Amino acid sequence: MYLVLLGPPGAGKGTQAKRLAERLALPHISTGDILRQNVKAGTDLGKQAKGIMDQGLLVGDDLVAKMLDERFNNLDIKKGFILDGYPRTLSQAKTLDEILSNKKLAVDLVVYLNASDAVIVKRLTGRLVCSKCGANFHVTNMPPKAKGICDSCQASLYQRSDDNEVTVRKRLEVYKNEVASLIEYYTKSKKLYSLNADLDPGIVLEQVIELSAKV
Ligand code: ADP
Ligand code: ZN
């Protein structure tokens, strides 16, 4: 099952992708996570990406495509993946098809997690992320059991540097400029299903699982 999650920042792509990866025993591949790992490790890619990410803009297509192609060389994607954060533009959608077809693979299902602006801003500005396992929490909606500590791995939680209101609004704007052409692309190929992501994450998860079982 080669599953792509689409949706605005804060729609819950990361949260759903993590849970889906566990339930379906597939790797979770997040371009945002890979970029942040590069920033943390101080690689050349990380140095190029950091400033762009903090402004809420998109990192260059070539850089991200190369990074993804390398990730797909890992044999753990033999049975599928949950892809989160890619594609974000029509051009990236075409690149994804190319990279996969070179490996004799193809996207099976695209789930669009549709969320309203008000919900998004609230979710992101209160989001807390685990520094070790990447699990997501929220200061009020989904607080950790102990303040500042991850429930699953006990590492410390932090706030992403791009989760402030100004950058969140910019990320939303970038997203809205690009999403229509992506939706059209995947509607044409009949791979797209849309879900209401304002709902409780547990409900959304079951709906995605149901969709994936039909493919
Ligand atoms: P969100 O979708 O919640 O904004 P992500 O973790 O997916 O967060 O992405 C964070 C940042 O990483 C983006 O704002 C962008 O700068 C960069 N990024 C992630 N994925 C891509 C991509 N496919 N193309 C270009 N830039 C990306
Ligand atoms: Zn953790």
PDB file of N, CA, C and O and ligand atoms in Angstrom, residues 130-135 137 150-157, ligand 2:
ATOM      1  N   CYS A 130       7.862  15.446  20.287  1.00  0.00           N
ATOM      2  CA  CYS A 130       8.905  14.715  21.019  1.00  0.00           C
ATOM      3  C   CYS A 130      10.239  14.811  20.271  1.00  0.00           C
ATOM      4  O   CYS A 130      10.307  14.580  19.073  1.00  0.00           O
ATOM      5  N   SER A 131      11.288  15.142  21.009  1.00  0.00           N
ATOM      6  CA  SER A 131      12.607  15.328  20.397  1.00  0.00           C
ATOM      7  C   SER A 131      13.219  13.997  19.956  1.00  0.00           C
ATOM      8  O   SER A 131      14.157  13.973  19.178  1.00  0.00           O
ATOM      9  N   LYS A 132      12.673  12.891  20.474  1.00  0.00           N
ATOM     10  CA  LYS A 132      13.276  11.604  20.147  1.00  0.00           C
ATOM     11  C   LYS A 132      12.423  10.806  19.155  1.00  0.00           C
ATOM     12  O   LYS A 132      12.905  10.426  18.098  1.00  0.00           O
ATOM     13  N   CYS A 133      11.140  10.566  19.483  1.00  0.00           N
ATOM     14  CA  CYS A 133      10.334   9.689  18.618  1.00  0.00           C
ATOM     15  C   CYS A 133       9.413  10.468  17.689  1.00  0.00           C
ATOM     16  O   CYS A 133       8.762   9.880  16.830  1.00  0.00           O
ATOM     17  N   GLY A 134       9.338  11.787  17.859  1.00  0.00           N
ATOM     18  CA  GLY A 134       8.526  12.588  16.934  1.00  0.00           C
ATOM     19  C   GLY A 134       7.038  12.593  17.240  1.00  0.00           C
ATOM     20  O   GLY A 134       6.257  13.204  16.509  1.00  0.00           O
ATOM     21  N   ALA A 135       6.615  11.938  18.319  1.00  0.00           N
ATOM     22  CA  ALA A 135       5.187  11.938  18.668  1.00  0.00           C
ATOM     23  C   ALA A 135       4.712  13.373  18.897  1.00  0.00           C
ATOM     24  O   ALA A 135       5.471  14.223  19.353  1.00  0.00           O
ATOM     25  N   PHE A 137       1.985  16.157  20.580  1.00  0.00           N
ATOM     26  CA  PHE A 137       1.048  16.439  21.668  1.00  0.00           C
ATOM     27  C   PHE A 137       0.527  17.852  21.477  1.00  0.00           C
ATOM     28  O   PHE A 137       0.950  18.560  20.563  1.00  0.00           O
ATOM     29  N   CYS A 150       7.544  13.167  26.828  1.00  0.00           N
ATOM     30  CA  CYS A 150       6.801  12.302  25.901  1.00  0.00           C
ATOM     31  C   CYS A 150       6.215  11.079  26.624  1.00  0.00           C
ATOM     32  O   CYS A 150       6.923  10.400  27.356  1.00  0.00           O
ATOM     33  N   ASP A 151       4.912  10.807  26.379  1.00  0.00           N
ATOM     34  CA  ASP A 151       4.250   9.636  26.979  1.00  0.00           C
ATOM     35  C   ASP A 151       4.902   8.329  26.542  1.00  0.00           C
ATOM     36  O   ASP A 151       4.986   7.391  27.323  1.00  0.00           O
ATOM     37  N   SER A 152       5.321   8.253  25.259  1.00  0.00           N
ATOM     38  CA  SER A 152       5.801   6.960  24.772  1.00  0.00           C
ATOM     39  C   SER A 152       7.259   6.692  25.080  1.00  0.00           C
ATOM     40  O   SER A 152       7.622   5.563  25.365  1.00  0.00           O
ATOM     41  N   CYS A 153       8.112   7.723  24.983  1.00  0.00           N
ATOM     42  CA  CYS A 153       9.541   7.413  25.153  1.00  0.00           C
ATOM     43  C   CYS A 153      10.221   8.250  26.235  1.00  0.00           C
ATOM     44  O   CYS A 153      11.428   8.143  26.428  1.00  0.00           O
ATOM     45  N   GLN A 154       9.460   9.100  26.931  1.00  0.00           N
ATOM     46  CA  GLN A 154       9.982   9.884  28.064  1.00  0.00           C
ATOM     47  C   GLN A 154      11.040  10.933  27.692  1.00  0.00           C
ATOM     48  O   GLN A 154      11.626  11.550  28.570  1.00  0.00           O
ATOM     49  N   ALA A 155      11.271  11.151  26.395  1.00  0.00           N
ATOM     50  CA  ALA A 155      12.213  12.212  26.010  1.00  0.00           C
ATOM     51  C   ALA A 155      11.505  13.568  26.151  1.00  0.00           C
ATOM     52  O   ALA A 155      10.296  13.635  26.379  1.00  0.00           O
ATOM     53  N   SER A 156      12.272  14.650  25.991  1.00  0.00           N
ATOM     54  CA  SER A 156      11.670  15.967  26.210  1.00  0.00           C
ATOM     55  C   SER A 156      10.899  16.446  24.973  1.00  0.00           C
ATOM     56  O   SER A 156      11.208  16.085  23.844  1.00  0.00           O
ATOM     57  N   LEU A 157       9.878  17.250  25.218  1.00  0.00           N
ATOM     58  CA  LEU A 157       9.055  17.804  24.140  1.00  0.00           C
ATOM     59  C   LEU A 157       9.532  19.208  23.818  1.00  0.00           C
ATOM     60  O   LEU A 157      10.047  19.907  24.683  1.00  0.00           O
TER      61      LEU A 157
HETATM   62 ZN    ZN B   2       8.861  10.286  22.267  1.00  0.00          ZN
END
